[in-house]
Coordinates of C-alpha atoms in Angstrom, one line a residue:
M51 CA 23.2 -18.7 -75.1
M52 CA 22.9 -16.3 -72.1
D53 CA 19.2 -16.9 -71.8
K54 CA 19.7 -19.3 -69.0
Y55 CA 21.3 -16.5 -67.0
T56 CA 18.8 -13.7 -67.5
D57 CA 16.9 -14.6 -64.2
V58 CA 20.2 -14.6 -62.3
M59 CA 21.1 -11.3 -63.8
K60 CA 17.7 -9.8 -62.9
Q61 CA 17.8 -11.3 -59.4
S62 CA 21.3 -10.0 -58.8
L63 CA 20.3 -6.5 -59.7
N64 CA 17.2 -6.7 -57.5
V65 CA 19.2 -8.0 -54.6
L66 CA 21.8 -5.2 -54.9
E67 CA 19.0 -2.6 -55.0
T68 CA 17.4 -4.1 -51.9
M69 CA 20.9 -4.3 -50.3
T70 CA 21.5 -0.6 -50.9
E71 CA 18.1 0.2 -49.2
G72 CA 19.0 -2.2 -46.4
L73 CA 22.4 -0.7 -45.8
I74 CA 20.9 2.8 -45.6
H75 CA 18.3 1.4 -43.1
I76 CA 21.2 -0.1 -41.0
Q77 CA 22.7 3.4 -40.8
K78 CA 19.4 4.7 -39.6
Q79 CA 19.0 1.9 -37.0
L80 CA 22.5 2.6 -35.7
G81 CA 21.7 6.3 -35.4
E82 CA 18.7 5.4 -33.3
G83 CA 20.8 3.1 -31.1
K84 CA 19.2 -0.1 -32.4
A85 CA 22.4 -2.0 -32.8
P86 CA 20.9 -5.5 -32.4
D87 CA 18.4 -4.8 -35.2
A88 CA 21.2 -3.4 -37.3
I89 CA 23.3 -6.5 -36.7
Q90 CA 20.5 -8.8 -37.7
L91 CA 19.9 -6.8 -40.9
M92 CA 23.6 -6.7 -41.7
D93 CA 23.6 -10.5 -41.4
D94 CA 20.8 -10.7 -44.0
M95 CA 22.8 -8.3 -46.2
M96 CA 25.8 -10.6 -46.0
V97 CA 23.8 -13.7 -46.9
G98 CA 22.2 -11.8 -49.8
F99 CA 25.5 -10.6 -51.1
M100 CA 27.2 -14.0 -50.9
S101 CA 24.4 -15.5 -52.8
V102 CA 24.7 -12.9 -55.5
K103 CA 28.4 -13.4 -55.7
Q104 CA 28.0 -17.2 -56.1
S105 CA 25.2 -16.9 -58.6
L106 CA 27.3 -14.6 -60.8
E107 CA 30.4 -16.8 -61.0
P108 CA 29.0 -19.0 -63.9
V109 CA 27.6 -15.9 -65.6
F110 CA 31.0 -14.1 -65.5
E111 CA 32.7 -17.2 -66.9
E112 CA 30.7 -16.9 -70.1
L113 CA 30.6 -13.1 -70.4
E114 CA 33.2 -10.9 -71.9
G115 CA 34.4 -7.7 -70.2
T116 CA 33.6 -8.6 -66.6
D117 CA 36.8 -7.0 -65.2
I118 CA 35.1 -3.9 -63.8
A119 CA 32.2 -5.8 -62.3
T120 CA 34.6 -8.5 -60.8
Q121 CA 36.8 -5.8 -59.3
Q122 CA 33.7 -4.0 -57.9
L123 CA 32.4 -7.3 -56.5
E124 CA 35.7 -7.8 -54.7
K125 CA 35.7 -4.2 -53.3
V126 CA 32.2 -4.8 -51.9
S127 CA 33.4 -8.1 -50.4
E128 CA 36.3 -6.5 -48.7
T129 CA 34.3 -3.6 -47.4
L130 CA 31.7 -6.0 -46.0
E131 CA 34.4 -7.7 -44.1
R132 CA 35.5 -4.3 -42.6
V133 CA 31.9 -3.6 -41.6
V134 CA 31.6 -7.1 -39.9
T135 CA 34.8 -6.6 -38.1
A136 CA 33.7 -3.1 -36.9
F137 CA 30.3 -4.6 -35.8
E138 CA 32.2 -7.3 -33.9
G139 CA 34.2 -4.7 -32.1
E140 CA 31.0 -2.7 -31.4
A141 CA 32.6 0.2 -33.2
Y142 CA 29.2 1.5 -34.5
G143 CA 30.5 4.9 -35.4
T144 CA 33.0 3.2 -37.7
V145 CA 30.2 1.0 -39.1
S146 CA 28.1 4.0 -40.0
E147 CA 31.0 5.8 -41.6
V148 CA 32.1 2.9 -43.7
L149 CA 28.4 2.3 -44.7
Q150 CA 27.9 5.9 -45.7
F151 CA 31.2 6.7 -47.4
T152 CA 32.3 3.4 -48.7
L153 CA 29.9 0.4 -48.8
V154 CA 26.7 2.1 -50.0
P155 CA 28.6 3.9 -52.9
E156 CA 30.4 0.6 -53.8
V157 CA 27.2 -1.4 -53.9
K158 CA 25.7 1.3 -56.1
K159 CA 28.8 1.2 -58.4
L160 CA 28.5 -2.6 -58.5
H161 CA 24.9 -2.3 -59.5
S162 CA 25.7 0.1 -62.3
A163 CA 28.6 -2.0 -63.5
L164 CA 26.3 -5.1 -63.6
E165 CA 23.5 -3.1 -65.3
E166 CA 25.9 -2.0 -68.0
L167 CA 27.3 -5.6 -68.4
F168 CA 23.8 -7.2 -68.5
K169 CA 22.1 -4.6 -70.6
P170 CA 22.5 -6.5 -73.9
Y171 CA 20.9 -9.5 -72.4
L172 CA 18.1 -7.9 -70.4
V173 CA 16.6 -5.7 -73.1
S174 CA 13.1 -7.1 -73.7

């Protein structure tokens, strides 16, 4: 039944791993004063996250026990909005802080929640 979603599950986990690395890289870029590069990469992170979010909707409709993952997905969404707003205001210190203390840990938690949720379907 869930076979049709295994690729989506794997891809989502991969994108979130890449996203974690990307967010850490954005912090580094900001620290080096490379705001334009950081903004471009943040844009890519947003696109990646939105595609994960959309891809997971049909999966979540068919799975039981998605509450934690759904809540975590929302938290990441809200925090991404905060980061974008901070970027728009050129508040790069705030961006770095939110990335380090909120967004990166939230993306990692989301990855773990999804890993836990998908485990029964991804065991080879």
